[in-house]
PDB file of C-alpha atoms in Angstrom:
ATOM      1  CA  LEU D   1      22.789  91.760  79.032  1.00 45.00           C
ATOM      2  CA  LEU D   2      23.387  91.501  75.352  1.00 55.00           C
ATOM      3  CA  VAL D   3      26.848  92.866  73.824  1.00 56.00           C
ATOM      4  CA  SER D   4      28.247  92.873  70.471  1.00 53.00           C
ATOM      5  CA  PRO D   5      30.607  90.118  69.851  1.00 52.00           C
ATOM      6  CA  ALA D   6      34.296  90.855  69.489  1.00 50.00           C
ATOM      7  CA  THR D   7      35.497  91.376  65.789  1.00 55.00           C
ATOM      8  CA  THR D   8      36.992  88.299  64.531  1.00 62.00           C
ATOM      9  CA  PRO D   9      39.886  88.889  62.123  1.00 71.00           C
ATOM     10  CA  SER D  10      39.845  87.784  58.465  1.00 77.00           C
ATOM     11  CA  GLY D  11      42.742  85.963  56.965  1.00 82.00           C
ATOM     12  CA  LEU D  12      44.501  86.054  53.496  1.00 80.00           C
ATOM     13  CA  VAL D  13      46.920  83.456  52.114  1.00 87.00           C
ATOM     14  CA  VAL D  14      48.541  85.104  49.197  1.00 86.00           C
ATOM     15  CA  SER D  15      50.537  83.329  46.591  1.00 86.00           C
ATOM     16  CA  TYR D  16      52.180  84.420  43.167  1.00 87.00           C
ATOM     17  CA  SER D  17      52.806  83.000  39.631  1.00 85.00           C
ATOM     18  CA  LEU D  18      54.887  84.776  37.081  1.00 84.00           C
ATOM     19  CA  ALA D  19      53.354  86.129  33.799  1.00 72.00           C
ATOM     20  CA  GLU D  20      54.376  83.737  30.790  1.00 60.00           C
ATOM     21  CA  PRO D  21      56.801  85.212  28.323  1.00 50.00           C
ATOM     22  CA  PRO D  22      55.208  86.600  25.150  1.00 43.00           C
ATOM     23  CA  ALA D  23      54.631  84.108  22.367  1.00 40.00           C
ATOM     24  CA  GLY D  24      57.420  82.950  20.461  1.00 37.00           C
ATOM     25  CA  MET D  25      60.077  84.477  22.790  1.00 37.00           C
ATOM     26  CA  GLY D  26      61.003  80.802  23.905  1.00 39.00           C
ATOM     27  CA  SER D  27      62.873  80.712  27.594  1.00 43.00           C
ATOM     28  CA  MET D  28      62.210  82.992  30.343  1.00 50.00           C
ATOM     29  CA  GLY D  29      65.649  84.534  29.725  1.00 62.00           C
ATOM     30  CA  GLY D  30      66.424  87.508  31.744  1.00 87.00           C
ATOM     31  CA  VAL D  31      63.320  87.187  33.537  1.00 91.00           C
ATOM     32  CA  ALA D  32      64.420  84.152  35.208  1.00 89.00           C
ATOM     33  CA  SER D  33      67.790  85.956  36.274  1.00 91.00           C
ATOM     34  CA  ALA D  34      66.052  88.813  38.027  1.00 93.00           C
ATOM     35  CA  PHE D  35      63.776  86.518  39.822  1.00 92.00           C
ATOM     36  CA  ASP D  36      66.579  84.834  41.207  1.00 92.00           C
ATOM     37  CA  LYS D  37      67.940  88.109  42.315  1.00 94.00           C
ATOM     38  CA  ALA D  38      64.841  89.113  44.212  1.00 95.00           C
ATOM     39  CA  ASP D  39      65.296  89.456  47.942  1.00 96.00           C
ATOM     40  CA  ARG D  40      62.029  91.320  49.443  1.00 95.00           C
ATOM     41  CA  LEU D  41      58.384  90.696  48.933  1.00 94.00           C
ATOM     42  CA  ARG D  42      56.127  93.835  49.656  1.00 94.00           C
ATOM     43  CA  VAL D  43      52.537  93.364  50.299  1.00 92.00           C
ATOM     44  CA  LEU D  44      50.066  96.337  50.042  1.00 91.00           C
ATOM     45  CA  LEU D  45      46.489  95.876  51.252  1.00 88.00           C
ATOM     46  CA  VAL D  46      44.027  98.772  50.374  1.00 88.00           C
ATOM     47  CA  ASN D  47      40.641  98.567  52.020  1.00 82.00           C
ATOM     48  CA  ARG D  48      38.064 100.359  49.748  1.00 74.00           C
ATOM     49  CA  THR D  49      36.173 101.708  53.098  1.00 75.00           C
ATOM     50  CA  ALA D  50      39.263 102.035  55.439  1.00 73.00           C
ATOM     51  CA  GLY D  51      41.976 102.915  53.303  1.00 72.00           C
ATOM     52  CA  THR D  52      45.581 101.312  53.632  1.00 69.00           C
ATOM     53  CA  SER D  53      45.153  98.279  55.960  1.00 78.00           C
ATOM     54  CA  LEU D  54      48.633  96.869  55.531  1.00 84.00           C
ATOM     55  CA  ASP D  55      52.019  97.588  53.857  1.00 90.00           C
ATOM     56  CA  THR D  56      54.767  95.416  54.895  1.00 90.00           C
ATOM     57  CA  VAL D  57      58.049  94.226  53.403  1.00 93.00           C
ATOM     58  CA  LEU D  58      59.163  90.663  54.008  1.00 91.00           C
ATOM     59  CA  GLN D  59      62.484  88.856  53.502  1.00 93.00           C
ATOM     60  CA  PHE D  60      62.159  86.713  50.422  1.00 92.00           C
ATOM     61  CA  THR D  61      64.016  83.712  48.923  1.00 91.00           C
ATOM     62  CA  PRO D  62      63.142  82.922  45.314  1.00 89.00           C
ATOM     63  CA  ALA D  63      61.063  79.670  45.091  1.00 87.00           C
ATOM     64  CA  PRO D  64      58.614  78.394  42.413  1.00 82.00           C
ATOM     65  CA  THR D  65      55.717  78.976  44.790  1.00 81.00           C
ATOM     66  CA  VAL D  66      55.264  80.525  48.379  1.00 84.00           C
ATOM     67  CA  SER D  67      52.431  81.412  50.264  1.00 85.00           C
ATOM     68  CA  VAL D  68      52.146  84.367  52.623  1.00 86.00           C
ATOM     69  CA  PRO D  69      49.430  84.354  55.476  1.00 87.00           C
ATOM     70  CA  LEU D  70      48.036  87.796  56.558  1.00 83.00           C
ATOM     71  CA  ARG D  71      45.487  88.961  58.990  1.00 82.00           C
ATOM     72  CA  LEU D  72      42.913  91.586  58.104  1.00 79.00           C
ATOM     73  CA  ASP D  73      40.419  93.208  60.461  1.00 78.00           C
ATOM     74  CA  ILE D  74      37.476  94.471  58.655  1.00 78.00           C
ATOM     75  CA  GLY D  75      34.111  96.141  59.889  1.00 76.00           C
ATOM     76  CA  ALA D  76      31.585  94.809  57.733  1.00 80.00           C
ATOM     77  CA  GLU D  77      30.661  91.276  57.168  1.00 84.00           C
ATOM     78  CA  GLN D  78      32.307  91.643  53.651  1.00 85.00           C
ATOM     79  CA  GLU D  79      34.648  94.218  52.214  1.00 84.00           C
ATOM     80  CA  GLN D  80      36.427  94.800  49.048  1.00 87.00           C
ATOM     81  CA  VAL D  81      40.278  94.871  49.298  1.00 88.00           C
ATOM     82  CA  GLU D  82      42.717  95.784  46.706  1.00 92.00           C
ATOM     83  CA  LEU D  83      46.086  93.612  47.117  1.00 91.00           C
ATOM     84  CA  THR D  84      49.453  94.746  45.367  1.00 94.00           C
ATOM     85  CA  MET D  85      52.312  92.299  45.906  1.00 93.00           C
ATOM     86  CA  GLU D  86      55.982  93.256  44.486  1.00 95.00           C
ATOM     87  CA  LEU D  87      59.056  91.063  44.436  1.00 95.00           C
ATOM     88  CA  ARG D  88      62.114  93.562  44.925  1.00 96.00           C
ATOM     89  CA  ARG D  89      65.829  93.590  44.939  1.00 96.00           C
ATOM     90  CA  GLY D  90      66.588  95.961  47.832  1.00 96.00           C
ATOM     91  CA  THR D  91      63.979  98.971  47.292  1.00 96.00           C
ATOM     92  CA  ALA D  92      63.847  98.404  43.357  1.00 97.00           C
ATOM     93  CA  ALA D  93      60.780  96.542  42.303  1.00 97.00           C
ATOM     94  CA  LEU D  94      61.257  93.777  39.836  1.00 96.00           C
ATOM     95  CA  PHE D  95      57.742  92.198  39.465  1.00 96.00           C
ATOM     96  CA  ARG D  96      54.262  93.665  40.470  1.00 96.00           C
ATOM     97  CA  GLY D  97      50.972  92.433  40.392  1.00 94.00           C
ATOM     98  CA  SER D  98      47.342  93.459  41.665  1.00 94.00           C
ATOM     99  CA  ALA D  99      44.245  91.603  42.523  1.00 92.00           C
ATOM    100  CA  ASN D 100      40.683  92.761  43.971  1.00 91.00           C
ATOM    101  CA  ILE D 101      39.300  90.504  46.279  1.00 88.00           C
ATOM    102  CA  ALA D 102      36.193  90.241  48.413  1.00 88.00           C
ATOM    103  CA  VAL D 103      37.072  89.609  52.089  1.00 86.00           C
ATOM    104  CA  ARG D 104      34.727  88.035  54.451  1.00 85.00           C
ATOM    105  CA  ARG D 105      34.735  88.222  58.140  1.00 82.00           C
ATOM    106  CA  ALA D 106      36.251  85.541  60.003  1.00 82.00           C
ATOM    107  CA  ASP D 107      36.905  83.695  56.788  1.00 87.00           C
ATOM    108  CA  THR D 108      40.225  82.736  55.015  1.00 87.00           C
ATOM    109  CA  THR D 109      40.589  83.917  51.521  1.00 87.00           C
ATOM    110  CA  ALA D 110      43.198  82.594  49.122  1.00 89.00           C
ATOM    111  CA  VAL D 111      44.208  84.722  46.360  1.00 90.00           C
ATOM    112  CA  ASP D 112      47.132  83.929  43.395  1.00 91.00           C
ATOM    113  CA  VAL D 113      48.680  87.364  42.111  1.00 91.00           C
ATOM    114  CA  GLN D 114      50.212  87.227  38.603  1.00 92.00           C
ATOM    115  CA  LEU D 115      53.357  89.084  38.805  1.00 93.00           C
ATOM    116  CA  ALA D 116      54.590  90.978  35.667  1.00 94.00           C
ATOM    117  CA  PRO D 117      58.199  92.512  35.025  1.00 95.00           C
ATOM    118  CA  VAL D 118      58.614  96.057  36.158  1.00 96.00           C
ATOM    119  CA  PRO D 119      60.891  97.877  33.369  1.00 97.00           C
ATOM    120  CA  ALA D 120      63.470 100.302  35.054  1.00 97.00           C
ATOM    121  CA  ASP D 121      65.419 101.519  31.950  1.00 96.00           C
ATOM    122  CA  VAL D 122      65.947 101.300  28.234  1.00 97.00           C
ATOM    123  CA  LEU D 123      69.606 100.699  27.149  1.00 96.00           C
ATOM    124  CA  LEU D 124      70.944 101.226  23.830  1.00 96.00           C
ATOM    125  CA  PRO D 125      74.501 100.573  22.120  1.00 94.00           C
ATOM    126  CA  SER D 126      77.284 103.125  22.977  1.00 90.00           C
ATOM    127  CA  ASN D 127      80.615 103.654  20.718  1.00 90.00           C
ATOM    128  CA  LEU D 128      79.218 103.166  17.603  1.00 94.00           C
ATOM    129  CA  ALA D 129      81.282 103.193  14.515  1.00 95.00           C
ATOM    130  CA  PRO D 130      80.568 106.421  12.280  1.00 96.00           C
ATOM    131  CA  LEU D 131      78.698 105.792   9.177  1.00 97.00           C
ATOM    132  CA  THR D 132      81.096 106.794   6.229  1.00 95.00           C
ATOM    133  CA  ALA D 133      78.861 107.660   3.293  1.00 95.00           C
ATOM    134  CA  TYR D 134      75.385 109.100   2.798  1.00 95.00           C
ATOM    135  CA  GLY D 135      72.730 106.389   2.725  1.00 96.00           C
ATOM    136  CA  ASP D 136      74.534 103.915   4.932  1.00 96.00           C
ATOM    137  CA  THR D 137      72.494 102.227   7.659  1.00 97.00           C
ATOM    138  CA  VAL D 138      72.980 100.618  11.044  1.00 96.00           C
ATOM    139  CA  ARG D 139      70.386  98.669  12.817  1.00 96.00           C
ATOM    140  CA  LEU D 140      70.177  99.650  16.790  1.00 96.00           C
ATOM    141  CA  ASP D 141      68.968  97.229  19.216  1.00 95.00           C
ATOM    142  CA  ALA D 142      66.964  98.603  22.355  1.00 95.00           C
ATOM    143  CA  ALA D 143      67.094  96.502  25.464  1.00 95.00           C
ATOM    144  CA  VAL D 144      64.225  97.247  28.082  1.00 96.00           C
ATOM    145  CA  VAL D 145      65.739  96.102  31.363  1.00 95.00           C
ATOM    146  CA  PHE D 146      64.814  95.275  35.080  1.00 96.00           C
ATOM    147  CA  ALA D 147      66.549  97.229  37.869  1.00 96.00           C
ATOM    148  CA  THR D 148      69.011  94.420  38.053  1.00 95.00           C
ATOM    149  CA  GLY D 149      70.089  95.156  34.425  1.00 94.00           C
ATOM    150  CA  ASP D 150      68.540  91.808  33.061  1.00 94.00           C
ATOM    151  CA  THR D 151      66.514  92.179  29.836  1.00 94.00           C
ATOM    152  CA  ILE D 152      62.927  91.787  29.762  1.00 94.00           C
ATOM    153  CA  PRO D 153      62.086  90.096  26.403  1.00 91.00           C
ATOM    154  CA  GLY D 154      59.664  90.921  23.961  1.00 89.00           C
ATOM    155  CA  LEU D 155      58.732  94.743  25.068  1.00 93.00           C
ATOM    156  CA  PRO D 156      58.364  97.079  22.165  1.00 94.00           C
ATOM    157  CA  VAL D 157      60.177 100.445  22.078  1.00 97.00           C
ATOM    158  CA  ALA D 158      59.340 103.648  19.914  1.00 97.00           C
ATOM    159  CA  TRP D 159      61.895 104.914  17.887  1.00 98.00           C
ATOM    160  CA  VAL D 160      62.607 108.585  16.978  1.00 98.00           C
ATOM    161  CA  SER D 161      65.539 110.838  15.428  1.00 98.00           C
ATOM    162  CA  LEU D 162      66.252 114.174  17.466  1.00 98.00           C
ATOM    163  CA  ASN D 163      68.268 115.284  14.288  1.00 98.00           C
ATOM    164  CA  PRO D 164      66.310 113.954  11.237  1.00 97.00           C
ATOM    165  CA  GLU D 165      68.055 116.113   8.830  1.00 98.00           C
ATOM    166  CA  ILE D 166      71.527 114.227   9.797  1.00 98.00           C
ATOM    167  CA  ALA D 167      70.093 110.701  10.418  1.00 98.00           C
ATOM    168  CA  SER D 168      66.644 108.917  10.119  1.00 98.00           C
ATOM    169  CA  VAL D 169      65.195 105.958  11.952  1.00 98.00           C
ATOM    170  CA  ASN D 170      62.264 103.941  11.420  1.00 97.00           C
ATOM    171  CA  GLN D 171      60.263 101.782  13.897  1.00 96.00           C
ATOM    172  CA  ALA D 172      62.630  98.680  13.535  1.00 96.00           C
ATOM    173  CA  GLY D 173      65.699 100.868  14.631  1.00 97.00           C
ATOM    174  CA  HIS D 174      67.274 101.057  11.331  1.00 97.00           C
ATOM    175  CA  VAL D 175      69.086 104.213  11.040  1.00 98.00           C
ATOM    176  CA  VAL D 176      70.017 105.876   7.557  1.00 98.00           C
ATOM    177  CA  ALA D 177      72.764 108.621   7.298  1.00 97.00           C
ATOM    178  CA  LEU D 178      71.614 111.671   5.580  1.00 97.00           C
ATOM    179  CA  SER D 179      74.113 114.491   6.111  1.00 97.00           C
ATOM    180  CA  GLU D 180      77.339 114.980   7.985  1.00 96.00           C
ATOM    181  CA  GLY D 181      77.205 115.504  11.705  1.00 97.00           C
ATOM    182  CA  GLN D 182      75.861 113.797  14.851  1.00 97.00           C
ATOM    183  CA  ALA D 183      72.242 112.721  15.311  1.00 97.00           C
ATOM    184  CA  GLN D 184      70.679 111.684  18.748  1.00 98.00           C
ATOM    185  CA  ILE D 185      68.449 108.508  18.293  1.00 98.00           C
ATOM    186  CA  ARG D 186      66.119 108.016  20.998  1.00 98.00           C
ATOM    187  CA  ALA D 187      64.071 104.894  22.056  1.00 98.00           C
ATOM    188  CA  THR D 188      61.264 104.877  24.841  1.00 98.00           C
ATOM    189  CA  HIS D 189      59.100 102.409  26.488  1.00 97.00           C
ATOM    190  CA  ALA D 190      56.382 103.284  29.037  1.00 95.00           C
ATOM    191  CA  GLY D 191      58.103 106.660  29.794  1.00 95.00           C
ATOM    192  CA  LEU D 192      61.448 105.261  30.051  1.00 97.00           C
ATOM    193  CA  LEU D 193      64.099 106.475  27.463  1.00 96.00           C
ATOM    194  CA  GLY D 194      67.670 105.570  26.118  1.00 97.00           C
ATOM    195  CA  LEU D 195      69.701 107.430  23.888  1.00 97.00           C
ATOM    196  CA  ALA D 196      72.362 106.755  21.286  1.00 97.00           C
ATOM    197  CA  THR D 197      74.630 109.010  19.147  1.00 97.00           C
ATOM    198  CA  VAL D 198      75.017 108.141  15.755  1.00 97.00           C
ATOM    199  CA  THR D 199      77.923 109.894  13.880  1.00 97.00           C
ATOM    200  CA  VAL D 200      77.746 110.518   9.957  1.00 97.00           C
ATOM    201  CA  ALA D 201      81.413 111.089   8.676  1.00 96.00           C
ATOM    202  CA  PRO D 202      81.502 110.784   4.908  1.00 92.00           C
ATOM    203  CA  THR D 203      85.010 109.567   3.849  1.00 90.00           C
ATOM    204  CA  VAL D 204      86.295 111.038   0.474  1.00 87.00           C
ATOM    205  CA  HIS D 205      87.707 108.061  -1.622  1.00 85.00           C
ATOM    206  CA  THR D 206      88.536 109.603  -4.726  1.00 87.00           C
ATOM    207  CA  VAL D 207      88.645 113.198  -6.653  1.00 88.00           C
ATOM    208  CA  THR D 208      87.944 113.563 -10.120  1.00 88.00           C
ATOM    209  CA  LEU D 209      88.571 116.772 -12.311  1.00 87.00           C
ATOM    210  CA  GLN D 210      85.830 117.099 -15.192  1.00 85.00           C
ATOM    211  CA  ALA D 211      87.225 120.054 -16.975  1.00 83.00           C
ATOM    212  CA  PRO D 212      90.796 121.380 -17.779  1.00 78.00           C
ATOM    213  CA  THR D 213      90.293 124.326 -15.494  1.00 69.00           C
TER     214      THR D 213
END
């Protein structure tokens, strides 16, 4: 009597590495601080044939390297699996990365996932001093941050003035006062936005009479 052998599970050993900081940025800065605050590791496996195979959240202690052994049941000799890994603080994702891998039945596959920062907000300065003359300028600094509030270095933002008749802004964040009033300046990155209010309040220093009347 011949019978089909029992399905032998496949294995995955998942590790991670952090993406390098952008060229010229020097140290990891806020990236290292956010990494140290991670306390959860989420692993999501999606089988191209069968759909979601695994979605689990594990306790995590920050370390330079970590390997996570996983078990995966597949129906064919080889199947394509998409792996997503997240480092989280509570339920907020701090780092995320994905990899497409071929898993063979009864084999153990090692995969290293490169994790990139996950932006959560764009912060702009508040309580800006008024610009007291037409043509005065001020430079605004925007910070793209993690859910922990730590800055992600090197990420660009797009600038726009919502009141261009009062103050203009260029793509370096330089604001120029044009007329009296308040202007909302917006900085955006990947669908996230921050707002700053710039007040133009010209100050009269002298009054000159130009005719006897």
